[in-house]
C-alpha cells in the first residue's frame, strides 16, 4: 500500500543502526577516529584502504591494523545522505615502518567477499604534522 510519507529509498537503503564502540572497561580502548586532516600521521605513515566491505566498522578496521604498530587514526568514509559506507577509508600510524608492514601484510587480505587494497595515501612530501 502506498504511503505518501515514505520513499522507495527508505526501504531500499535503511539507515544503519548506531555503532557501539566498547568502553575501555568492556574491551580496551576504542579506535582513534579521524575527524580532520590534522589527525593524520607523519609523511609516509598514512594509508588508503580500498574495498572495505559495507558491514565493517571503524573498530574492526582498527583491530585489523593495530598489530602492525601504533594506530593514530582510523576512518571509513560514509555517504552523507544514507550513512552507508563508501567502501574505502584511511588508517594512520605514528611510524613509517608500521605503515610499510601493514601494506605488506594487509594488501590483498580477504575480508568477507572482498580483498583489501592497501597503499600509501597520496600526500605531499613537505607536509608537516600539525
N, CA, C and O of each residue as an XYZ file, in Angstrom:
520
protein
N       0.839     -1.180      0.000
C       0.000      0.000      0.000
C       0.885      1.245      0.000
O       1.918      1.272      0.670
N       0.493      2.256     -0.734
C       1.271      3.479     -0.879
C       1.180      4.334      0.373
O       0.096      4.573      0.905
N       2.340      4.793      0.834
C       2.399      5.693      1.980
C       3.083      6.971      1.499
O       4.274      6.931      1.188
N       2.375      8.111      1.424
C       2.959      9.333      0.876
C       4.121      9.882      1.707
O       4.904     10.682      1.195
N       4.253      9.487      2.946
C       5.346      9.970      3.787
C       6.587      9.100      3.660
O       7.613      9.378      4.281
N       6.497      8.074      2.874
C       7.607      7.149      2.698
C       8.148      7.279      1.279
O       7.419      7.621      0.348
N       9.441      6.999      1.132
C      10.014      6.954     -0.215
C      10.534      5.551     -0.448
O      10.766      4.793      0.494
N      10.715      5.216     -1.719
C      11.218      3.881     -2.010
C      12.635      3.706     -1.476
O      13.068      2.582     -1.224
N      13.363      4.813     -1.301
C      14.739      4.714     -0.819
C      14.824      4.334      0.652
O      15.823      3.761      1.088
N      13.798      4.643      1.408
C      13.808      4.247      2.815
C      13.872      2.727      2.941
O      14.529      2.198      3.838
N      13.202      2.046      2.058
C      13.163      0.594      2.134
C      14.375     -0.030      1.462
O      14.877     -1.063      1.907
N      14.843      0.596      0.392
C      15.983      0.047     -0.325
C      17.285      0.297      0.437
O      18.205     -0.519      0.378
N      17.364      1.420      1.151
C      18.595      1.781      1.858
C      18.277      2.178      3.289
O      18.287      3.367      3.606
N      17.995      1.222      4.160
C      17.670      1.591      5.533
C      18.875      2.220      6.226
O      20.021      1.870      5.944
N      18.604      3.132      7.114
C      19.684      3.767      7.873
C      20.311      2.716      8.796
O      19.598      1.929      9.418
N      21.653      2.705      8.884
C      22.312      1.731      9.744
C      22.064      2.042     11.213
O      21.843      3.193     11.591
N      22.103      1.010     12.023
C      21.987      1.199     13.466
C      23.217      1.946     13.960
O      24.277      1.877     13.338
N      23.087      2.644     15.050
C      24.223      3.345     15.624
C      25.286      2.331     16.028
O      24.990      1.305     16.639
N      26.523      2.641     15.675
C      27.630      1.753     16.033
C      27.899      1.871     17.519
O      27.819      2.962     18.084
N      28.211      0.774     18.143
C      28.571      0.765     19.558
C      30.048      0.444     19.671
O      30.486     -0.639     19.281
N      30.814      1.379     20.203
C      32.219      1.136     20.451
C      32.371      0.810     21.924
O      31.982      1.614     22.772
N      32.931     -0.354     22.252
C      33.079     -0.729     23.652
C      33.915      0.290     24.413
O      34.854      0.877     23.876
N      33.551      0.485     25.676
C      34.360      1.361     26.524
C      35.635      0.611     26.902
O      35.729     -0.596     26.677
N      36.615      1.311     27.472
C      37.862      0.657     27.858
C      37.607     -0.479     28.849
O      38.295     -1.499     28.830
N      36.609     -0.288     29.713
C      36.298     -1.329     30.694
C      35.743     -2.576     30.021
O      35.956     -3.689     30.502
N      35.024     -2.394     28.899
C      34.423     -3.527     28.205
C      35.425     -4.285     27.347
O      35.468     -5.515     27.368
N      36.226     -3.549     26.598
C      37.051     -4.250     25.617
C      38.318     -3.495     25.252
O      38.775     -3.590     24.112
N      38.886     -2.768     26.159
C      40.092     -1.997     25.868
C      39.736     -0.722     25.122
O      38.560     -0.467     24.863
N      40.741      0.087     24.770
C      40.449      1.364     24.126
C      39.895      1.178     22.722
O      40.302      0.273     21.994
N      38.967      2.043     22.357
C      38.404      2.030     21.018
C      39.357      2.692     20.056
O      40.399      3.205     20.464
N      39.013      2.689     18.777
C      39.908      3.279     17.781
C      39.911      4.795     17.863
O      38.897      5.408     18.196
N      41.039      5.390     17.563
C      41.050      6.847     17.447
C      40.437      7.219     16.098
O      41.047      6.970     15.058
N      39.267      7.799     16.097
C      38.557      8.106     14.862
C      39.075      9.429     14.310
O      39.157     10.420     15.037
N      39.422      9.445     13.037
C      39.947     10.643     12.403
C      38.815     11.626     12.157
O      37.801     11.266     11.558
N      38.974     12.861     12.609
C      37.953     13.873     12.414
C      38.387     14.971     11.457
O      37.545     15.702     10.937
N      39.676     15.097     11.218
C      40.170     16.107     10.281
C      41.540     15.686      9.787
O      42.104     14.701     10.265
N      42.076     16.429      8.832
C      43.403     16.115      8.322
C      44.476     16.288      9.384
O      45.565     15.731      9.248
N      44.199     17.046     10.439
C      45.180     17.247     11.499
C      45.454     15.945     12.249
O      46.469     15.835     12.937
N      44.567     14.962     12.128
C      44.740     13.695     12.822
C      45.611     12.715     12.041
O      45.824     11.592     12.498
N      46.116     13.112     10.878
C      46.955     12.234     10.072
C      48.329     12.102     10.709
O      48.781     12.971     11.455
N      48.975     10.995     10.392
C      50.321     10.766     10.889
C      51.346     11.482     10.038
O      50.996     12.178      9.085
N      52.616     11.313     10.380
C      53.695     11.923      9.599
C      53.708     11.392      8.166
O      53.063     10.393      7.848
N      54.461     12.086      7.311
C      54.568     11.678      5.912
C      54.999     10.217      5.816
O      55.929      9.787      6.498
N      54.306      9.456      4.954
C      54.623      8.047      4.745
C      53.964      7.105      5.724
O      54.166      5.893      5.653
N      53.173      7.650      6.643
C      52.528      6.826      7.679
C      51.024      6.705      7.489
O      50.342      6.093      8.311
N      50.506      7.281      6.419
C      49.059      7.329      6.189
C      48.678      6.411      5.033
O      49.244      6.495      3.943
N      47.717      5.542      5.287
C      47.322      4.538      4.304
C      45.918      4.787      3.778
O      45.042      5.279      4.489
N      45.730      4.435      2.526
C      44.426      4.467      1.858
C      44.014      3.005      1.721
O      44.759      2.204      1.156
N      42.838      2.648      2.232
C      42.356      1.269      2.216
C      41.096      1.213      1.351
O      40.098      1.866      1.655
N      41.148      0.430      0.274
C      40.036      0.266     -0.665
C      39.351     -1.085     -0.437
O      39.905     -1.975      0.209
N      38.152     -1.219     -0.972
C      37.392     -2.477     -0.989
C      37.016     -2.951      0.422
O      37.064     -4.145      0.715
N      36.646     -2.009      1.282
C      36.199     -2.354      2.638
C      34.738     -2.785      2.550
O      33.909     -2.026      2.049
N      34.405     -3.981      3.022
C      33.002     -4.413      2.988
C      32.106     -3.444      3.764
O      32.544     -2.835      4.740
N      30.860     -3.306      3.331
C      29.937     -2.342      3.936
C      29.643     -2.582      5.404
O      29.298     -1.641      6.119
N      29.768     -3.814      5.872
C      29.442     -4.097      7.265
C      30.628     -3.941      8.212
O      30.500     -4.228      9.403
N      31.767     -3.497      7.716
C      32.959     -3.326      8.558
C      32.906     -1.954      9.228
O      32.645     -0.940      8.580
N      33.160     -1.944     10.533
C      33.139     -0.703     11.308
C      34.559     -0.162     11.487
O      35.537     -0.844     11.180
N      34.656      1.062     11.983
C      35.956      1.636     12.307
C      36.692      0.774     13.330
O      37.910      0.614     13.253
N      35.948      0.220     14.289
C      36.565     -0.621     15.310
C      37.187     -1.876     14.695
O      38.292     -2.265     15.071
N      36.494     -2.507     13.762
C      37.022     -3.699     13.089
C      38.274     -3.339     12.296
O      39.267     -4.066     12.340
N      38.234     -2.222     11.573
C      39.392     -1.793     10.799
C      40.576     -1.491     11.720
O      41.714     -1.845     11.414
N      40.302     -0.846     12.828
C      41.346     -0.569     13.825
C      41.991     -1.874     14.310
O      43.216     -1.987     14.369
N      41.166     -2.836     14.650
C      41.692     -4.117     15.163
C      42.493     -4.880     14.103
O      43.428     -5.605     14.443
N      42.140     -4.726     12.839
C      42.895     -5.378     11.771
C      44.288     -4.775     11.609
O      45.242     -5.492     11.304
N      44.412     -3.459     11.812
C      45.672     -2.780     11.565
C      46.517     -2.553     12.819
O      47.716     -2.300     12.706
N      45.933     -2.636     13.989
C      46.662     -2.388     15.242
C      47.865     -3.311     15.467
O      48.840     -2.860     16.068
N      47.858     -4.570     15.023
C      49.026     -5.421     15.262
C      50.311     -4.942     14.578
O      51.395     -5.425     14.909
N      50.211     -4.007     13.635
C      51.390     -3.576     12.884
C      52.070     -2.359     13.487
O      53.170     -2.004     13.066
N      51.446     -1.714     14.458
C      52.050     -0.554     15.100
C      51.003      0.317     15.769
O      49.827     -0.042     15.836
N      51.446      1.467     16.265
C      50.560      2.391     16.962
C      49.690      3.145     15.958
O      50.180      3.980     15.197
N      48.399      2.839     15.970
C      47.448      3.468     15.056
C      47.028      4.811     15.650
O      46.548      4.883     16.781
N      47.220      5.875     14.862
C      46.841      7.221     15.294
C      45.372      7.489     15.000
O      44.667      8.074     15.821
N      44.912      7.060     13.828
C      43.516      7.297     13.466
C      43.028      6.283     12.447
O      43.804      5.702     11.688
N      41.717      6.092     12.456
C      41.027      5.199     11.530
C      39.750      5.902     11.114
O      39.031      6.457     11.944
N      39.475      5.872      9.811
C      38.230      6.482      9.367
C      37.746      5.807      8.096
O      38.434      5.811      7.075
N      36.558      5.229      8.167
C      35.883      4.693      6.989
C      34.965      5.807      6.493
O      34.178      6.363      7.259
N      35.073      6.119      5.223
C      34.268      7.195      4.651
C      32.838      6.707      4.423
O      32.615      5.575      3.993
N      31.875      7.582      4.719
C      30.461      7.233      4.563
C      29.759      8.248      3.665
O      30.197      9.390      3.531
N      28.663      7.807      3.056
C      27.827      8.692      2.244
C      27.018      9.567      3.197
O      26.422      9.071      4.152
N      27.002     10.869      2.930
C      26.295     11.786      3.818
C      24.788     11.557      3.836
O      24.172     11.623      4.900
N      24.195     11.293      2.703
C      22.747     11.144      2.637
C      22.221      9.869      3.277
O      21.152      9.869      3.887
N      22.970      8.787      3.137
C      22.466      7.492      3.591
C      23.163      6.953      4.831
O      22.607      6.113      5.539
N      24.374      7.427      5.102
C      25.128      6.885      6.228
C      25.807      5.564      5.902
O      26.399      4.939      6.781
N      25.726      5.133      4.648
C      26.340      3.862      4.235
C      27.819      4.053      3.948
O      28.264      5.138      3.574
N      28.561      2.989      4.128
C      29.990      3.008      3.832
C      30.223      3.252      2.346
O      29.471      2.761      1.504
N      31.271      4.015      2.028
C      31.653      4.236      0.629
C      32.662      3.186      0.175
O      33.072      3.188     -0.986
N      33.068      2.290      1.075
C      33.940      1.185      0.695
C      35.422      1.498      0.735
O      36.235      0.685      0.295
N      35.793      2.667      1.257
C      37.207      2.984      1.411
C      37.399      3.816      2.675
O      36.452      4.379      3.226
N      38.646      3.874      3.113
C      38.937      4.642      4.310
C      40.428      4.880      4.469
O      41.217      4.605      3.565
N      40.796      5.391      5.626
C      42.170      5.772      5.911
C      42.603      5.208      7.250
O      41.817      5.148      8.195
N      43.857      4.796      7.324
C      44.471      4.349      8.578
C      45.801      5.075      8.682
O      46.580      5.079      7.729
N      46.072      5.692      9.832
C      47.321      6.418     10.031
C      48.090      5.832     11.208
O      47.521      5.546     12.262
N      49.379      5.661     11.010
C      50.287      5.164     12.047
C      51.208      6.290     12.486
O      51.256      7.344     11.851
N      51.942      6.069     13.578
C      52.908      7.068     14.034
C      54.308      6.812     13.485
O      55.206      7.633     13.668
N      54.500      5.668     12.809
C      55.827      5.324     12.282
C      55.707      4.733     10.880
O      54.789      3.963     10.596
N      56.631      5.096     10.023
C      56.622      4.622      8.643
C      56.796      3.106      8.571
O      56.186      2.461      7.718
N      57.613      2.528      9.448
C      57.828      1.072      9.439
C      56.515      0.327      9.688
O      56.278     -0.725      9.094
N      55.668      0.861     10.557
C      54.373      0.233     10.835
C      53.485      0.285      9.595
O      52.806     -0.688      9.267
N      53.495      1.426      8.912
C      52.688      1.566      7.690
C      53.175      0.600      6.612
O      52.365     -0.031      5.934
N      54.479      0.484      6.453
C      55.043     -0.438      5.458
C      54.679     -1.885      5.785
O      54.335     -2.661      4.893
N      54.755     -2.238      7.055
C      54.396     -3.591      7.479
C      52.914     -3.870      7.224
O      52.549     -4.961      6.787
N      52.071     -2.886      7.499
C      50.634     -3.046      7.268
C      50.347     -3.250      5.778
O      49.516     -4.082      5.413
N      51.032     -2.494      4.923
C      50.838     -2.670      3.479
C      51.264     -4.074      3.066
O      50.552     -4.755      2.326
N      52.426     -4.502      3.547
C      52.957     -5.821      3.175
C      52.026     -6.955      3.599
O      51.880     -7.940      2.874
N      51.400     -6.825      4.755
C      50.566     -7.907      5.285
C      49.088     -7.796      4.914
O      48.409     -8.815      4.784
N      48.580     -6.573      4.743
C      47.139     -6.400      4.560
C      46.712     -6.174      3.107
O      45.534     -6.340      2.790
N      47.626     -5.805      2.228
C      47.253     -5.646      0.825
C      46.914     -7.026      0.266
O      47.759     -7.921      0.259
N      45.694     -7.192     -0.198
C      45.230     -8.488     -0.694
C      44.562     -9.341      0.377
O      44.091    -10.439      0.079
N      44.510     -8.859      1.624
C      43.871     -9.597      2.713
C      42.384     -9.753      2.422
O      41.698     -8.774      2.126
N      41.885    -10.991      2.506
C      40.472    -11.239      2.236
C      39.653    -10.923      3.474
O      39.893    -11.457      4.557
N      38.678    -10.041      3.286
C      37.766     -9.644      4.353
C      36.361     -9.789      3.794
O      35.947     -9.017      2.928
N      35.631    -10.774      4.288
C      34.330    -11.078      3.713
C      34.526    -11.600      2.305
O      35.331    -12.505      2.080
N      33.790    -11.032      1.349
C      33.902    -11.453     -0.049
C      34.829    -10.535     -0.846
O      34.872    -10.605     -2.075
N      35.559     -9.690     -0.154
C      36.432     -8.732     -0.842
C      37.880     -8.905     -0.394
O      38.159     -9.464      0.666
N      38.787     -8.414     -1.227
C      40.205     -8.371     -0.875
C      40.594     -6.903     -0.739
O      40.395     -6.102     -1.652
N      41.154     -6.570      0.424
C      41.548     -5.191      0.667
C      42.683     -4.778     -0.265
O      43.556     -5.579     -0.596
N      42.655     -3.544     -0.670
C      43.763     -2.946     -1.399
C      44.297     -1.853     -0.476
O      43.583     -0.909     -0.140
N      45.555     -1.990     -0.071
C      46.151     -1.068      0.894
C      47.377     -0.429      0.260
O      48.267     -1.120     -0.235
N      47.411      0.896      0.280
C      48.550      1.609     -0.287
C      48.745      2.918      0.480
O      47.891      3.328      1.267
N      49.893      3.567      0.233
C      50.130      4.865      0.845
C      49.117      5.873      0.331
O      48.759      5.859     -0.846
N      48.665      6.734      1.202
C      47.792      7.824      0.826
C      48.625      8.828      0.034
O      49.777      9.092      0.379
N      48.046      9.385     -1.025
C      48.763     10.421     -1.781
C      48.861     11.661     -0.915
O      47.846     12.219     -0.498
N      50.077     12.088     -0.648
C      50.291     13.286      0.160
C      51.564     13.979     -0.305
O      52.417     13.372     -0.952
N      51.675     15.220      0.023
C      52.837     15.993     -0.401
C      53.988     15.759      0.568
O      53.782     15.794      1.781
N      55.209     15.519      0.053
C      56.350     15.222      0.919
C      56.672     16.316      1.925
O      57.222     16.015      2.984
N      56.354     17.560      1.640
C      56.700     18.645      2.554
C      55.740     18.829      3.699
O      55.947     19.707      4.536
N      54.695     18.029      3.763
C      53.679     18.177      4.805
C      54.266     17.895      6.179
O      54.910     16.868      6.391
N      54.042     18.806      7.100
C      54.495     18.611      8.464
C      53.298     18.286      9.337
O      52.211     18.821      9.117
N      53.477     17.418     10.328
C      52.346     17.111     11.220
C      51.888     18.357     11.955
O      52.701     19.213     12.306
N      50.595     18.459     12.187
C      50.041     19.628     12.887
C      50.348     19.582     14.356
O      49.958     20.484     15.097
